[in-house]
mmCIF file of N, CA and C in Angstrom:
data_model
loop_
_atom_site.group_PDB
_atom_site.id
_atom_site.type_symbol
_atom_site.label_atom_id
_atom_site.label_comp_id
_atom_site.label_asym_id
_atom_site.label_seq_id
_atom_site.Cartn_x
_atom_site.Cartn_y
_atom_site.Cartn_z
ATOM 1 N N UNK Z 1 110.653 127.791 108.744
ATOM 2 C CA UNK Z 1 110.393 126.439 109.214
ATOM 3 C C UNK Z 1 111.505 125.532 108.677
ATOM 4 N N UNK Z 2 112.071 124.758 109.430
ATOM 5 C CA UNK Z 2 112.804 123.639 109.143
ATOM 6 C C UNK Z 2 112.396 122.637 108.389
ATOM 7 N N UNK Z 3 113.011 122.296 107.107
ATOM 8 C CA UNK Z 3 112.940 120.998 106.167
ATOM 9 C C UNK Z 3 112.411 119.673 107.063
ATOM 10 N N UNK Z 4 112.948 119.391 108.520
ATOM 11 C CA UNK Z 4 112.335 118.433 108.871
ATOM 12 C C UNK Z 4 111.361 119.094 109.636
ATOM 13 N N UNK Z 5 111.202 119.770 110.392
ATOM 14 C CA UNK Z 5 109.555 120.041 110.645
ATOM 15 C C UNK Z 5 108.552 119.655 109.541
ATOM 16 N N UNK Z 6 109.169 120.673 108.824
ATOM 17 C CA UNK Z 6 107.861 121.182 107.193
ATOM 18 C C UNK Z 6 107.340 119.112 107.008
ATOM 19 N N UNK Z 7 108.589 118.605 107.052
ATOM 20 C CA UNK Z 7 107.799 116.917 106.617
ATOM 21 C C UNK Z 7 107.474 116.350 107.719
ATOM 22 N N UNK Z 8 107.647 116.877 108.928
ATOM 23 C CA UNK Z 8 106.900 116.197 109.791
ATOM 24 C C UNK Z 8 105.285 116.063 109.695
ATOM 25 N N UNK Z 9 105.296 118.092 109.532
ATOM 26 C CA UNK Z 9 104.100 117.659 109.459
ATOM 27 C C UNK Z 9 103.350 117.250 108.227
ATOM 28 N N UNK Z 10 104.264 117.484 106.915
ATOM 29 C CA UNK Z 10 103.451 117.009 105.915
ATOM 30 C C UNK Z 10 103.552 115.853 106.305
ATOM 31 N N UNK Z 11 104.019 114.484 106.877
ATOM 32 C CA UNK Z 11 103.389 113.617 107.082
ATOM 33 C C UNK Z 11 102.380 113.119 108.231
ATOM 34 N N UNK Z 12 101.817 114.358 109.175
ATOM 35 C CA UNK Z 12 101.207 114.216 110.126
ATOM 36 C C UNK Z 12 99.971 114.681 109.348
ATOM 37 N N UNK Z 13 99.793 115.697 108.300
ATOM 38 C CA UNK Z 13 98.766 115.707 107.295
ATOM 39 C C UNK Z 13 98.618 115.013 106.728
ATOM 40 N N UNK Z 14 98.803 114.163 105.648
ATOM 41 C CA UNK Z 14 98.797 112.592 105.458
ATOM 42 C C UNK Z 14 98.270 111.993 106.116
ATOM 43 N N UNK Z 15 98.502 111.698 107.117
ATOM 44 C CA UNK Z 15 98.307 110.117 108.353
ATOM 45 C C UNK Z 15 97.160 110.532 108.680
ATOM 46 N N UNK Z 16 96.373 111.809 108.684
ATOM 47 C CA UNK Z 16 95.170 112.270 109.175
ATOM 48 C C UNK Z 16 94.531 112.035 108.528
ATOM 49 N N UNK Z 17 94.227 112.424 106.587
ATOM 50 C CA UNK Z 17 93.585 112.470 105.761
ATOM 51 C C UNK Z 17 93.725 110.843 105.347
ATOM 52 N N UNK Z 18 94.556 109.900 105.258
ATOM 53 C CA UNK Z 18 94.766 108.722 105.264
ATOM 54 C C UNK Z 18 93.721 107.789 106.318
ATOM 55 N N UNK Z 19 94.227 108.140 107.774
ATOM 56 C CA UNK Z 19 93.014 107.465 108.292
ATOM 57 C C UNK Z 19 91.100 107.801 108.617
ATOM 58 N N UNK Z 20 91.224 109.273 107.960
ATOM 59 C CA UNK Z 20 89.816 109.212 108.102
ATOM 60 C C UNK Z 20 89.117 108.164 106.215
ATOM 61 N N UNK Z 21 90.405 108.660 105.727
ATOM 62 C CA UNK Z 21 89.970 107.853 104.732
ATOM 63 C C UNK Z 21 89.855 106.313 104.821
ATOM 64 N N UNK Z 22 90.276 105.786 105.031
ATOM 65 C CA UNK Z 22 90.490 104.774 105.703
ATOM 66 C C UNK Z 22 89.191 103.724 106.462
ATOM 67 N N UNK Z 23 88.801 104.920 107.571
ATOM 68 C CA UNK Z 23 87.764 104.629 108.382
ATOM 69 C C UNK Z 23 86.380 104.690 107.245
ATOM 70 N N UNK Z 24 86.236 105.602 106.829
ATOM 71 C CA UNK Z 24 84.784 105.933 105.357
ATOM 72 C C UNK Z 24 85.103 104.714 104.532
ATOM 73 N N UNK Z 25 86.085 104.622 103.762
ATOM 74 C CA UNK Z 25 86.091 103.571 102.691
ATOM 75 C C UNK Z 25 86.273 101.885 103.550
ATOM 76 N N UNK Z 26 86.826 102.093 104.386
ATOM 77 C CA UNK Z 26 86.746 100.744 105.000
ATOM 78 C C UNK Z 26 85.078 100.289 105.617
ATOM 79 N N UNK Z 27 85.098 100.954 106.092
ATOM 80 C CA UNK Z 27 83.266 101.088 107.003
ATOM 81 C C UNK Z 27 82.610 100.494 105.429
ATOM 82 N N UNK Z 28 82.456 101.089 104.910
ATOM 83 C CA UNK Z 28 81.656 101.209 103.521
ATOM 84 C C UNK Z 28 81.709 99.945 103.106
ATOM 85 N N UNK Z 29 83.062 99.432 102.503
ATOM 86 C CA UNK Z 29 83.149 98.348 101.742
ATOM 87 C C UNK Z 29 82.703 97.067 102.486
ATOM 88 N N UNK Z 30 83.320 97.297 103.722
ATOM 89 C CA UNK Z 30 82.815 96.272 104.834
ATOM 90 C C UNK Z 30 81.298 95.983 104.884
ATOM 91 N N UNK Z 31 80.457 97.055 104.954
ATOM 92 C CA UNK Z 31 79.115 96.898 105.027
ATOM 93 C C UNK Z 31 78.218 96.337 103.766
ATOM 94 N N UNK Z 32 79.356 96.851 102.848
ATOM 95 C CA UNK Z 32 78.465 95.987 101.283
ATOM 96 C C UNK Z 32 78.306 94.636 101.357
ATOM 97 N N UNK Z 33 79.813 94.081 102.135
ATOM 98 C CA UNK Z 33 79.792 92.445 101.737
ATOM 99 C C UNK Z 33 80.337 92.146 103.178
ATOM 100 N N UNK Z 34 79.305 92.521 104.109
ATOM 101 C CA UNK Z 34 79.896 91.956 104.880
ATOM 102 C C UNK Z 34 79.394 90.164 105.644
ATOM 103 N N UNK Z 35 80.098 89.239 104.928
ATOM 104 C CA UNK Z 35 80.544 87.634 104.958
ATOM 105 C C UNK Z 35 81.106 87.237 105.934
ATOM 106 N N UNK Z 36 81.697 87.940 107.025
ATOM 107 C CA UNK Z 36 82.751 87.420 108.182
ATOM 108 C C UNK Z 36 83.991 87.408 107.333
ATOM 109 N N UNK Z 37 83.932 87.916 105.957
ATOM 110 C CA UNK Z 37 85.490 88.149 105.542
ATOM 111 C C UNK Z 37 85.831 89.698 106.117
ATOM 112 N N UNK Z 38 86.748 89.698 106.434
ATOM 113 C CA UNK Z 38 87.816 91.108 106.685
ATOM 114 C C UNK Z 38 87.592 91.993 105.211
ATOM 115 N N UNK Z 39 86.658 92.132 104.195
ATOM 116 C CA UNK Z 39 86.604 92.814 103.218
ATOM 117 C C UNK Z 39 87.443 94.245 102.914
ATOM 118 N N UNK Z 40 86.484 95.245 103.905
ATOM 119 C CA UNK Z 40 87.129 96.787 104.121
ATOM 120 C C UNK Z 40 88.658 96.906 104.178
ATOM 121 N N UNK Z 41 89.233 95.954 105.057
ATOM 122 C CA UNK Z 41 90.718 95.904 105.370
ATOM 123 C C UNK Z 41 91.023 95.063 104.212
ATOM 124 N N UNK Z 42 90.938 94.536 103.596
ATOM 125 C CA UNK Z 42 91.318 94.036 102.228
ATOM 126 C C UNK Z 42 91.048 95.522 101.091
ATOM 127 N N UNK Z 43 90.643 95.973 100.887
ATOM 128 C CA UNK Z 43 90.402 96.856 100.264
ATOM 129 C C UNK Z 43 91.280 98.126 100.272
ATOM 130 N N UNK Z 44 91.077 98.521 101.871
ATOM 131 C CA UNK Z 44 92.181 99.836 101.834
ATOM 132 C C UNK Z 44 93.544 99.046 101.825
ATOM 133 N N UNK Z 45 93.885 97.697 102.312
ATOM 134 C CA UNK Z 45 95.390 97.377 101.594
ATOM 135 C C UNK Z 45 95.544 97.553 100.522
ATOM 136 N N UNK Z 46 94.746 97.009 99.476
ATOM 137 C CA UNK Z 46 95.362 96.953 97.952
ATOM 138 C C UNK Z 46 94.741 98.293 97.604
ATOM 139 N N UNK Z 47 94.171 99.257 97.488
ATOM 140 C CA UNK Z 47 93.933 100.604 97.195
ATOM 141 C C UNK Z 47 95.391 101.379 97.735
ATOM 142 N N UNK Z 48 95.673 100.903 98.987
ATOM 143 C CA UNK Z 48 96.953 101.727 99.613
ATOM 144 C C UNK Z 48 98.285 101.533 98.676
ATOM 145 N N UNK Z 49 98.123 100.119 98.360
ATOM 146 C CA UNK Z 49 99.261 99.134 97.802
ATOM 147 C C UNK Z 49 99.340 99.942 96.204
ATOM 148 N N UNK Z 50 98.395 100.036 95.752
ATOM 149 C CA UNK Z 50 98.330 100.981 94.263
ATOM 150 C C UNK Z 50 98.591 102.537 94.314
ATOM 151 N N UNK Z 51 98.064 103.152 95.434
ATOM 152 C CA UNK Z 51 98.378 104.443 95.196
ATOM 153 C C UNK Z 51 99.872 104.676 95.607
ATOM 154 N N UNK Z 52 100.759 103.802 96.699
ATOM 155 C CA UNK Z 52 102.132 103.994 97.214
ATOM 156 C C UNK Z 52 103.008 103.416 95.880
ATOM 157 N N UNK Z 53 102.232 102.673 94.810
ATOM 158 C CA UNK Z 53 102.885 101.742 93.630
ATOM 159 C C UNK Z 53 102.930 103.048 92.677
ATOM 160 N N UNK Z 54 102.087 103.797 92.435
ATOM 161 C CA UNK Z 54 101.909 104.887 91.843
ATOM 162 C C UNK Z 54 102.837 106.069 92.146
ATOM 163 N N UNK Z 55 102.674 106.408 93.157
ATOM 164 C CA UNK Z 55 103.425 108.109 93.831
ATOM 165 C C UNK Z 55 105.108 107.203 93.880
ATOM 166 N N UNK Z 56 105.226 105.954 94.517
ATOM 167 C CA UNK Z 56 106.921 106.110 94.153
ATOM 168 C C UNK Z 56 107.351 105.978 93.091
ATOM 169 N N UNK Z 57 106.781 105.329 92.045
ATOM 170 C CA UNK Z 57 107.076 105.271 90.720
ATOM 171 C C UNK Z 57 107.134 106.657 89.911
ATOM 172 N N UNK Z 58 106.027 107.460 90.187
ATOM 173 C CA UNK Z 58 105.869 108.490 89.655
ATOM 174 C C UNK Z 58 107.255 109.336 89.776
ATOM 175 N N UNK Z 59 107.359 109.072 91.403
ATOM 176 C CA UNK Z 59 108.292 110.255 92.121
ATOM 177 C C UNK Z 59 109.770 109.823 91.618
ATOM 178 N N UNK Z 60 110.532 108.521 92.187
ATOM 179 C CA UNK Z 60 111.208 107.792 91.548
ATOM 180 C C UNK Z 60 111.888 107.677 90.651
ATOM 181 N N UNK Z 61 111.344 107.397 88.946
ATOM 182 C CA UNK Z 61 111.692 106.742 88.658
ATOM 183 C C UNK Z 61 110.927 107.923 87.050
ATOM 184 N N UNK Z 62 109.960 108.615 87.427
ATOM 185 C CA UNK Z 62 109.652 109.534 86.438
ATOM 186 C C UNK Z 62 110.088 111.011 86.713
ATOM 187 N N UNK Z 63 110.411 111.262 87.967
ATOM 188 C CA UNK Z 63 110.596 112.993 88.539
ATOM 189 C C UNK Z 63 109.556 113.511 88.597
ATOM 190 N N UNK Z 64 108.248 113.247 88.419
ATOM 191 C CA UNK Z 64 107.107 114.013 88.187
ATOM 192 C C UNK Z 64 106.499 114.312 89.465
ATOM 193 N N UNK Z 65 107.100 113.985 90.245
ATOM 194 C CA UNK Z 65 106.498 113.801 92.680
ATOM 195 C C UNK Z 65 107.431 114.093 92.909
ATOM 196 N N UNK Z 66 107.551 115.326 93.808
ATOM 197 C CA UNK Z 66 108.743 115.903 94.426
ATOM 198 C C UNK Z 66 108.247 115.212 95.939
ATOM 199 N N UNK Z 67 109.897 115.140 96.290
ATOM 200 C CA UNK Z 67 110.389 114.446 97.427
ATOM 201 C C UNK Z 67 109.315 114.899 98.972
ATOM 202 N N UNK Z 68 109.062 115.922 98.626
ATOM 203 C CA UNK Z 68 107.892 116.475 100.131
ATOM 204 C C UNK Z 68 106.404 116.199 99.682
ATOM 205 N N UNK Z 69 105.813 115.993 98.086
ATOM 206 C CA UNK Z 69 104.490 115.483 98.108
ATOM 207 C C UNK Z 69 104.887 114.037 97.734
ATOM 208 N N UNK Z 70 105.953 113.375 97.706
ATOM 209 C CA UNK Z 70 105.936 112.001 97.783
ATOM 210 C C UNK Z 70 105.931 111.377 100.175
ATOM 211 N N UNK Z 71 106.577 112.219 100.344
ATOM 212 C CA UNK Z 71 106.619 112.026 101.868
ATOM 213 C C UNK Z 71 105.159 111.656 102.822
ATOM 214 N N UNK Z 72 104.391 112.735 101.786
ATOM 215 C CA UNK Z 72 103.058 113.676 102.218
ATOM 216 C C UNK Z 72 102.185 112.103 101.812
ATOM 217 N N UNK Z 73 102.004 111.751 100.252
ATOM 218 C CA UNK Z 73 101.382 110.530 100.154
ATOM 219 C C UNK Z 73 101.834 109.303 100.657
ATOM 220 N N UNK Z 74 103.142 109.052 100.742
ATOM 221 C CA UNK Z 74 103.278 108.063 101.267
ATOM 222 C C UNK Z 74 103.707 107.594 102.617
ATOM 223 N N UNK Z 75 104.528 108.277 102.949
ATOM 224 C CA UNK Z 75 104.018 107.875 104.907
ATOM 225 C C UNK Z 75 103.326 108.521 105.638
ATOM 226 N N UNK Z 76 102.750 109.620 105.123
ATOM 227 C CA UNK Z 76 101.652 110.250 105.354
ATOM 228 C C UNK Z 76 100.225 109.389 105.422
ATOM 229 N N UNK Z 77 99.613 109.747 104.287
ATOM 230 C CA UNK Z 77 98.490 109.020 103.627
ATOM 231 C C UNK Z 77 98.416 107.595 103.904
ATOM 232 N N UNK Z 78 99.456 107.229 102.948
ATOM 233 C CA UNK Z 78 99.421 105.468 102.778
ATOM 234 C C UNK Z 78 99.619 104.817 104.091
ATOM 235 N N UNK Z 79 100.464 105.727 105.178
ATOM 236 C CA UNK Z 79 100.825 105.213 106.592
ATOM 237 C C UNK Z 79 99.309 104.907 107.079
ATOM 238 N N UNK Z 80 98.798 105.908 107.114
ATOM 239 C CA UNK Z 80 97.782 106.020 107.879
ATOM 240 C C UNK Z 80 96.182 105.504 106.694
ATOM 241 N N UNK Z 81 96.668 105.086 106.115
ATOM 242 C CA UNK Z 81 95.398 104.418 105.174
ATOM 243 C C UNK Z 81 94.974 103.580 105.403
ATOM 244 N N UNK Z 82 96.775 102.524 105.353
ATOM 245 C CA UNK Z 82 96.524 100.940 105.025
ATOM 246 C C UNK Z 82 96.746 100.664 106.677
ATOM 247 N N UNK Z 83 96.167 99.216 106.478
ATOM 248 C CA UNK Z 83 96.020 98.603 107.800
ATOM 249 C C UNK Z 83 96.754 97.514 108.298
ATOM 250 N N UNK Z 84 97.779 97.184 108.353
ATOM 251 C CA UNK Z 84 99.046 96.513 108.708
ATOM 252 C C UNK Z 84 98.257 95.448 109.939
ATOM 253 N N UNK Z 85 97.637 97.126 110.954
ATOM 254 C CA UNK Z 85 97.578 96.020 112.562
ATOM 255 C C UNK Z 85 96.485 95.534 112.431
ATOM 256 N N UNK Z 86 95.657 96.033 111.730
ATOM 257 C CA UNK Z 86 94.084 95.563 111.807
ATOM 258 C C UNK Z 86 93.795 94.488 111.370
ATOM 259 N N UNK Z 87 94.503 94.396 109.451
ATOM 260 C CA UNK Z 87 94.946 92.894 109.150
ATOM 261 C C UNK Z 87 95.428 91.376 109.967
ATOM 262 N N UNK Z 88 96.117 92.021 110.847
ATOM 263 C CA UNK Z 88 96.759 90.859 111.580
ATOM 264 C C UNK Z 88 95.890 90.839 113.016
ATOM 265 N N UNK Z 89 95.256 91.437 113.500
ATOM 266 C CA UNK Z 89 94.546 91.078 114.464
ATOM 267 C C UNK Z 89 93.265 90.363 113.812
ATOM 268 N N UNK Z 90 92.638 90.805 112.872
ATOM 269 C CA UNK Z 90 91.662 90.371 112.070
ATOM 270 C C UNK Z 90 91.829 88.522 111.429
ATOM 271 N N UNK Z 91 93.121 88.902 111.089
ATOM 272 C CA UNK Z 91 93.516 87.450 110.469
ATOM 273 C C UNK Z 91 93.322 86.209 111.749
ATOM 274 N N UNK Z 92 94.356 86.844 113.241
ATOM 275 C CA UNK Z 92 94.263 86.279 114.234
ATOM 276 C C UNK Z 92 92.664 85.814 114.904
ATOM 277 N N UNK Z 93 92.223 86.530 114.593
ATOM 278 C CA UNK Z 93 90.714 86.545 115.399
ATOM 279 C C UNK Z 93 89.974 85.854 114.531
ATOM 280 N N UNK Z 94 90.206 85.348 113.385
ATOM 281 C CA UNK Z 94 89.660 84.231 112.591
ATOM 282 C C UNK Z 94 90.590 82.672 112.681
ATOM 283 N N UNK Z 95 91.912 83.162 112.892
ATOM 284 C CA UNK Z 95 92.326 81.185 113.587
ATOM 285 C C UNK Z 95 91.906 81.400 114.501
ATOM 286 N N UNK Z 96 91.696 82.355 115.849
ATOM 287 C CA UNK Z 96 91.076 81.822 117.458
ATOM 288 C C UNK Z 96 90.082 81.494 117.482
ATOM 289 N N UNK Z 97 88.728 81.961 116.316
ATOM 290 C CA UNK Z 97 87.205 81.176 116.068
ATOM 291 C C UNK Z 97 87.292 80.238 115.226
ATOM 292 N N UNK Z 98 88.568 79.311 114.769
ATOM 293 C CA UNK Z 98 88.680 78.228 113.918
ATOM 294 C C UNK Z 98 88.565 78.280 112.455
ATOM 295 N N UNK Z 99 88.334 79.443 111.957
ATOM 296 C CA UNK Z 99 88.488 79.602 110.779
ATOM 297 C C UNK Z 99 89.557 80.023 109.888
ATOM 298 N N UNK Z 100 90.346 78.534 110.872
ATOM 299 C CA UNK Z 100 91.367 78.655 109.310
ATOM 300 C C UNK Z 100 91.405 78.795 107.620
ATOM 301 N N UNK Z 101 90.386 78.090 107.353
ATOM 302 C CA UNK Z 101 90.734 78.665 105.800
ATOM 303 C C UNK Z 101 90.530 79.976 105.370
ATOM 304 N N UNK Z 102 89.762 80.319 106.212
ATOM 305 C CA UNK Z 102 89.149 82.032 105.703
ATOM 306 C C UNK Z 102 90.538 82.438 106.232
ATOM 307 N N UNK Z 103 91.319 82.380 107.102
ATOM 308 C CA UNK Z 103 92.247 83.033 108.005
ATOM 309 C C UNK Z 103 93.573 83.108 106.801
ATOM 310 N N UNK Z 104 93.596 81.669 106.302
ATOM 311 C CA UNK Z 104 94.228 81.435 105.114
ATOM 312 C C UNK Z 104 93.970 81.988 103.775
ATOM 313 N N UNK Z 105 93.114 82.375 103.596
ATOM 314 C CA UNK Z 105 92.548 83.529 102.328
ATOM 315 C C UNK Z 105 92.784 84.335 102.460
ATOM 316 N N UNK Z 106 92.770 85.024 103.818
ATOM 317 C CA UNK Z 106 92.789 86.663 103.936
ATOM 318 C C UNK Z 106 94.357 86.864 103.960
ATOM 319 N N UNK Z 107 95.294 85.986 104.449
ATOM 320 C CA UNK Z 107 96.419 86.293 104.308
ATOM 321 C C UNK Z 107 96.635 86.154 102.516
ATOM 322 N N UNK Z 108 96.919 85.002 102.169
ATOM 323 C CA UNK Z 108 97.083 85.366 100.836
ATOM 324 C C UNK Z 108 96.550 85.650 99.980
ATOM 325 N N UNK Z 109 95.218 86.296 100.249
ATOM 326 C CA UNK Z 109 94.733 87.274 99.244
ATOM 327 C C UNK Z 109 95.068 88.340 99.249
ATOM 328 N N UNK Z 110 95.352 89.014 100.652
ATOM 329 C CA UNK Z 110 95.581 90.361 100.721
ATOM 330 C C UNK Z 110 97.404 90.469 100.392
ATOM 331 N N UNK Z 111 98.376 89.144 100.214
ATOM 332 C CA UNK Z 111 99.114 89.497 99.662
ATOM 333 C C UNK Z 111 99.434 89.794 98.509
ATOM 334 N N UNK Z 112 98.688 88.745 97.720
ATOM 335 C CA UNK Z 112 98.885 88.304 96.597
ATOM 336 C C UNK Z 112 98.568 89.594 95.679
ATOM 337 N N UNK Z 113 96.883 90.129 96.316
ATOM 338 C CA UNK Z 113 96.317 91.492 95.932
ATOM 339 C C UNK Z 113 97.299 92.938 95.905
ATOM 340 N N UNK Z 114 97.403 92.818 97.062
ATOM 341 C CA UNK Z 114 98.664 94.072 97.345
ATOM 342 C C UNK Z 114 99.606 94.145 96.692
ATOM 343 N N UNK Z 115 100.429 92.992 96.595
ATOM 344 C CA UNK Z 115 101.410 93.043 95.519
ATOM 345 C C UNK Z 115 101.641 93.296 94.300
ATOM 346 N N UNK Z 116 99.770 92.873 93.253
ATOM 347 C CA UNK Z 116 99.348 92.711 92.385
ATOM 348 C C UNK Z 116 99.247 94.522 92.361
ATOM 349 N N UNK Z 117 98.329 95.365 92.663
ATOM 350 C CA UNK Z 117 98.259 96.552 93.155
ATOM 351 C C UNK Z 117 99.416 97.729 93.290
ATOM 352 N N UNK Z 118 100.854 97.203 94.036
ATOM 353 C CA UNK Z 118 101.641 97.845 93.681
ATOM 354 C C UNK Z 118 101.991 97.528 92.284
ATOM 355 N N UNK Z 119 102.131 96.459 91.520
ATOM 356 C CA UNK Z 119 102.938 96.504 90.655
ATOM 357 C C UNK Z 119 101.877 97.415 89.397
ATOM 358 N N UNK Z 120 100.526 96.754 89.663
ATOM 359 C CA UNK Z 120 99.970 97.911 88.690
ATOM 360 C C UNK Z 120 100.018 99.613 89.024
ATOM 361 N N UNK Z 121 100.423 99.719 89.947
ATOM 362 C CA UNK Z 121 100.132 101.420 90.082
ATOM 363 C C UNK Z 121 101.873 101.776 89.257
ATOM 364 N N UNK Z 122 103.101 100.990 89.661
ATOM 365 C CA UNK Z 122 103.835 101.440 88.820
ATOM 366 C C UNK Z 122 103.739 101.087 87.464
ATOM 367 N N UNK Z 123 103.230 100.065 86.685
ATOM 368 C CA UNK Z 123 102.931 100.518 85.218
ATOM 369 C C UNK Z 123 101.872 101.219 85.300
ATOM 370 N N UNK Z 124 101.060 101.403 85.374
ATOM 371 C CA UNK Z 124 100.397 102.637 85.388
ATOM 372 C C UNK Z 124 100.990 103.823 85.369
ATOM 373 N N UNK Z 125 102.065 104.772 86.553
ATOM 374 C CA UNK Z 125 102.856 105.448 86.498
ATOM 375 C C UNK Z 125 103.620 105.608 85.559
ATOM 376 N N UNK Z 126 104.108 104.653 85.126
ATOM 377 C CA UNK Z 126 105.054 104.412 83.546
ATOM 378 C C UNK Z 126 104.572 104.641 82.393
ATOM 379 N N UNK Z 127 103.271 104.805 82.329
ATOM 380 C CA UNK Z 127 102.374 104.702 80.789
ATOM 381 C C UNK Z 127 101.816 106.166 81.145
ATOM 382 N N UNK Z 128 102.066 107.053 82.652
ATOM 383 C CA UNK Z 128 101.397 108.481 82.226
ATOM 384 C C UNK Z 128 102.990 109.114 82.014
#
């Protein structure tokens, strides 16, 4: 098998196990609190945002993630985890029912979070 096959599909394994994960933990969290906030999709962002903060750091910057199980978690998995489109249709579909401020929370919470998230998964990575 070819080096780029072999990561194709390790990242077509990923993106699978990513979005069923995805769908379970999002469903879930959503249903605990669900407020008319976008919760679930807040959640698998910054969960995504920590584990991709983690595996490149690890891989990176410690050697401890080789280049095909860093591929595998992260545009694999994390591709298919986090929710990029869902966020932004979600965000949208709260200014078209007038709820800007919530519309305004969810954006910068889920940045502020995510960001917060990567940076802890690489100290985290750094301290194993």
């Amino acid at each position: 098998m070819t080096p780029g096959l072999q990561r194709t599909l390790l990242v077509a394994l990923g993106g699978v196990i990513g979005c069923v994960a995805r769908y379970w933990i999002g469903g879930a969290v959503q249903r605990l609190g669900d407020h008319g906030f976008p919760t679930g999709t807040l959640a698998v962002n910054v969960l995504g945002s920590l584990v991709i903060g983690l595996v490149m750091t690890l891989s990176l910057e410690r050697g401890v993630i080789d280049e095909d199980l860093r591929i595998l978690l992260t545009t694999g998995f994390c591709g298919g985890f986090t929710t990029m489109s869902t966020f932004s249709y979600e965000t949208l579909a709260l200014l078209r029912d007038g709820e800007r401020l919530v519309a305004l929370g969810n954006v910068g919470g889920t940045i502020v979070a995510c960001l917060a998230a990567v940076w802890t998964g690489s100290v985290l990575a750094r301290a194993l």
